[in-house]
mmCIF file of C-alpha atoms in Angstrom:
data_model
loop_
_atom_site.group_PDB
_atom_site.id
_atom_site.type_symbol
_atom_site.label_atom_id
_atom_site.label_comp_id
_atom_site.label_asym_id
_atom_site.label_seq_id
_atom_site.Cartn_x
_atom_site.Cartn_y
_atom_site.Cartn_z
ATOM 1 C CA MET A 30 -11.937 -24.975 49.840
ATOM 2 C CA ALA A 31 -13.571 -22.024 47.967
ATOM 3 C CA VAL A 32 -12.965 -20.088 50.810
ATOM 4 C CA MET A 33 -8.995 -20.484 50.525
ATOM 5 C CA LEU A 34 -8.867 -19.728 47.172
ATOM 6 C CA VAL A 35 -10.751 -16.299 47.224
ATOM 7 C CA ALA A 36 -8.558 -15.266 50.235
ATOM 8 C CA ALA A 37 -5.425 -16.633 48.125
ATOM 9 C CA GLY A 38 -6.783 -14.320 45.336
ATOM 10 C CA ALA A 39 -6.974 -11.177 47.555
ATOM 11 C CA ALA A 40 -3.788 -11.624 48.836
ATOM 12 C CA LEU A 41 -2.045 -11.967 45.258
ATOM 13 C CA ALA A 42 -3.786 -8.758 44.218
ATOM 14 C CA GLN A 43 -2.662 -6.926 47.210
ATOM 15 C CA ALA A 44 0.899 -8.256 46.277
ATOM 16 C CA GLN A 45 0.959 -6.949 42.894
ATOM 17 C CA ALA A 46 -0.723 -3.317 43.585
ATOM 18 C CA PRO A 47 1.912 -0.476 43.870
ATOM 19 C CA ALA A 48 2.236 0.604 47.327
ATOM 20 C CA PRO A 49 -0.115 3.351 48.253
ATOM 21 C CA ASN A 50 2.708 5.997 49.198
ATOM 22 C CA ALA A 51 5.033 4.954 46.666
ATOM 23 C CA PRO A 52 6.169 8.170 44.746
ATOM 24 C CA ALA A 53 4.627 8.533 40.914
ATOM 25 C CA PRO A 54 7.351 7.577 38.713
ATOM 26 C CA THR A 55 9.344 10.602 37.051
ATOM 27 C CA PRO A 56 8.618 11.071 32.989
ATOM 28 C CA ALA A 57 11.419 11.333 31.304
ATOM 29 C CA PRO A 58 13.016 14.725 30.336
ATOM 30 C CA SER A 59 11.941 16.053 26.939
ATOM 31 C CA THR A 60 14.360 17.967 24.643
ATOM 32 C CA VAL A 61 13.752 21.145 23.053
ATOM 33 C CA GLU A 62 16.324 22.835 20.604
ATOM 34 C CA ARG A 63 16.064 26.714 19.995
ATOM 35 C CA ASN A 64 17.823 29.378 18.434
ATOM 36 C CA ALA A 65 18.648 32.923 19.037
ATOM 37 C CA LYS A 66 20.771 35.730 17.775
ATOM 38 C CA GLY A 67 22.631 38.887 18.530
ATOM 39 C CA LEU A 68 25.988 40.854 18.540
ATOM 40 C CA ALA A 69 28.866 39.930 19.766
ATOM 41 C CA GLY A 70 29.766 41.009 23.384
ATOM 42 C CA LYS A 71 26.137 41.978 24.145
ATOM 43 C CA PRO A 72 23.590 40.157 26.407
ATOM 44 C CA ILE A 73 21.290 38.098 24.203
ATOM 45 C CA GLN A 74 17.920 36.837 25.936
ATOM 46 C CA VAL A 75 17.855 33.115 25.198
ATOM 47 C CA GLY A 76 15.076 31.979 27.679
ATOM 48 C CA ILE A 77 12.309 33.003 29.962
ATOM 49 C CA TYR A 78 11.151 30.625 32.502
ATOM 50 C CA LEU A 79 7.592 31.224 34.639
ATOM 51 C CA ASN A 80 4.833 29.246 36.037
ATOM 52 C CA VAL A 81 1.383 30.463 35.312
ATOM 53 C CA GLN A 82 -1.274 28.816 37.143
ATOM 54 C CA PRO A 83 -4.941 28.382 35.719
ATOM 55 C CA ASP A 84 -6.146 31.190 37.368
ATOM 56 C CA CYS A 85 -3.437 33.406 35.910
ATOM 57 C CA SER A 86 -1.373 33.868 39.078
ATOM 58 C CA SER A 87 2.328 32.728 39.774
ATOM 59 C CA GLY A 88 3.230 29.376 40.906
ATOM 60 C CA PRO A 89 6.476 28.154 42.201
ATOM 61 C CA LEU A 90 9.337 28.959 39.795
ATOM 62 C CA PRO A 91 11.246 26.241 37.802
ATOM 63 C CA SER A 92 14.725 25.243 38.574
ATOM 64 C CA ILE A 93 17.644 25.733 36.166
ATOM 65 C CA ARG A 94 20.805 23.834 35.968
ATOM 66 C CA LEU A 95 23.568 24.571 33.231
ATOM 67 C CA VAL A 96 24.411 21.322 31.963
ATOM 68 C CA THR A 97 26.700 22.382 29.077
ATOM 69 C CA PRO A 98 28.426 25.804 29.411
ATOM 70 C CA PRO A 99 28.933 27.863 25.952
ATOM 71 C CA GLY A 100 32.291 27.115 24.245
ATOM 72 C CA ASN A 101 32.727 31.117 23.675
ATOM 73 C CA GLY A 102 30.573 33.076 26.584
ATOM 74 C CA THR A 103 28.689 33.176 29.546
ATOM 75 C CA VAL A 104 25.175 32.384 30.667
ATOM 76 C CA THR A 105 23.467 34.486 33.405
ATOM 77 C CA ILE A 106 20.094 34.215 34.767
ATOM 78 C CA LYS A 107 18.189 37.139 36.248
ATOM 79 C CA ARG A 108 15.126 36.988 38.329
ATOM 80 C CA GLY A 109 12.469 39.752 36.593
ATOM 81 C CA LYS A 110 9.026 40.351 36.295
ATOM 82 C CA VAL A 111 7.361 39.095 32.972
ATOM 83 C CA SER A 112 4.428 40.685 31.200
ATOM 84 C CA ALA A 113 2.427 39.057 28.933
ATOM 85 C CA THR A 114 -0.827 39.128 27.182
ATOM 86 C CA ASN A 115 -2.922 36.450 25.619
ATOM 87 C CA TYR A 116 -0.758 33.901 27.375
ATOM 88 C CA LYS A 117 -2.666 30.951 27.716
ATOM 89 C CA GLN A 118 -6.439 31.831 29.047
ATOM 90 C CA CYS A 119 -4.683 34.791 30.582
ATOM 91 C CA LEU A 120 -5.526 38.361 28.805
ATOM 92 C CA ALA A 121 -2.891 40.155 30.912
ATOM 93 C CA LEU A 122 -0.472 39.394 33.798
ATOM 94 C CA GLU A 123 2.688 40.662 35.290
ATOM 95 C CA VAL A 124 3.977 37.700 36.983
ATOM 96 C CA PRO A 125 7.884 36.626 38.568
ATOM 97 C CA GLY A 126 10.177 34.773 36.300
ATOM 98 C CA PHE A 127 13.599 34.022 35.571
ATOM 99 C CA ILE A 128 15.214 35.363 32.394
ATOM 100 C CA ALA A 129 18.313 33.658 30.800
ATOM 101 C CA PHE A 130 21.008 35.838 29.159
ATOM 102 C CA TYR A 131 24.120 34.598 26.744
ATOM 103 C CA GLN A 132 26.979 36.762 26.289
ATOM 104 C CA SER A 133 29.626 36.071 24.188
ATOM 105 C CA LYS A 134 33.532 37.246 24.338
ATOM 106 C CA THR A 135 33.669 40.419 22.556
ATOM 107 C CA ASP A 136 35.672 39.223 19.520
ATOM 108 C CA PHE A 137 33.753 36.145 18.879
ATOM 109 C CA ALA A 138 31.797 35.812 15.742
ATOM 110 C CA GLY A 139 29.799 32.260 15.074
ATOM 111 C CA THR A 140 27.747 29.553 16.536
ATOM 112 C CA ASP A 141 27.819 28.676 20.369
ATOM 113 C CA THR A 142 25.892 26.191 22.115
ATOM 114 C CA VAL A 143 24.241 25.972 25.782
ATOM 115 C CA THR A 144 22.229 23.301 27.313
ATOM 116 C CA LEU A 145 20.336 24.058 29.934
ATOM 117 C CA GLU A 146 17.970 21.722 32.375
ATOM 118 C CA VAL A 147 14.643 23.313 33.495
ATOM 119 C CA LYS A 148 12.711 21.409 36.271
ATOM 120 C CA PHE A 149 9.218 22.369 36.699
ATOM 121 C CA PRO A 150 7.703 22.161 40.158
ATOM 122 C CA GLN A 151 4.916 19.811 38.699
ATOM 123 C CA GLY A 152 7.569 17.041 38.098
ATOM 124 C CA ARG A 153 8.156 17.907 34.305
ATOM 125 C CA THR A 154 11.991 18.030 33.286
ATOM 126 C CA GLU A 155 12.954 19.803 29.790
ATOM 127 C CA VAL A 156 16.383 19.614 28.598
ATOM 128 C CA GLN A 157 16.978 22.898 26.226
ATOM 129 C CA ARG A 158 19.884 22.869 23.662
ATOM 130 C CA ILE A 159 19.986 26.371 22.427
ATOM 131 C CA MET A 160 22.017 27.423 19.590
ATOM 132 C CA ILE A 161 23.153 31.062 19.316
ATOM 133 C CA ASN A 162 24.188 32.740 15.871
ATOM 134 C CA VAL A 163 26.630 35.519 17.245
ATOM 135 C CA GLY A 164 27.584 38.625 15.176
ATOM 136 C CA VAL A 165 25.068 38.257 12.267
ATOM 137 C CA GLY A 166 21.584 40.053 11.908
ATOM 138 C CA PRO A 167 19.827 42.377 13.981
ATOM 139 C CA ALA A 168 20.587 41.894 17.660
ATOM 140 C CA GLY A 169 18.214 40.837 20.604
ATOM 141 C CA GLN A 170 16.075 38.216 19.070
ATOM 142 C CA LYS A 171 13.496 37.379 21.472
ATOM 143 C CA ILE A 172 11.949 33.998 22.393
#
């Protein structure tokens, strides 16, 4: 009788354990709010997206999706080289990255908003709500 209870307990433990090949649950996206400002009709840098590994090399770049387009301009993503110093544990590096730019209509002044979804290769997703103040202050505030 004792042998049957042990076998039944082992079967119950196996039934409750997750399948060994089951995918890990996807974490909920985090939301980030940022601001940028610049002049009407001029490109305004609103984001830089890279993937720096612990050894300071570049990993796969994230994917970027336009969730909510701006009402008074356009967003473009360009691929380029990003140079940085004192980034994480890296004293100096140059890695590929995506750079996001917003450009308003030439006659627009005010605040515009764009929402981007950034999916990183490790599975993390970030929803970025970027408010752009157009036509006031010095141009080209970088993030």
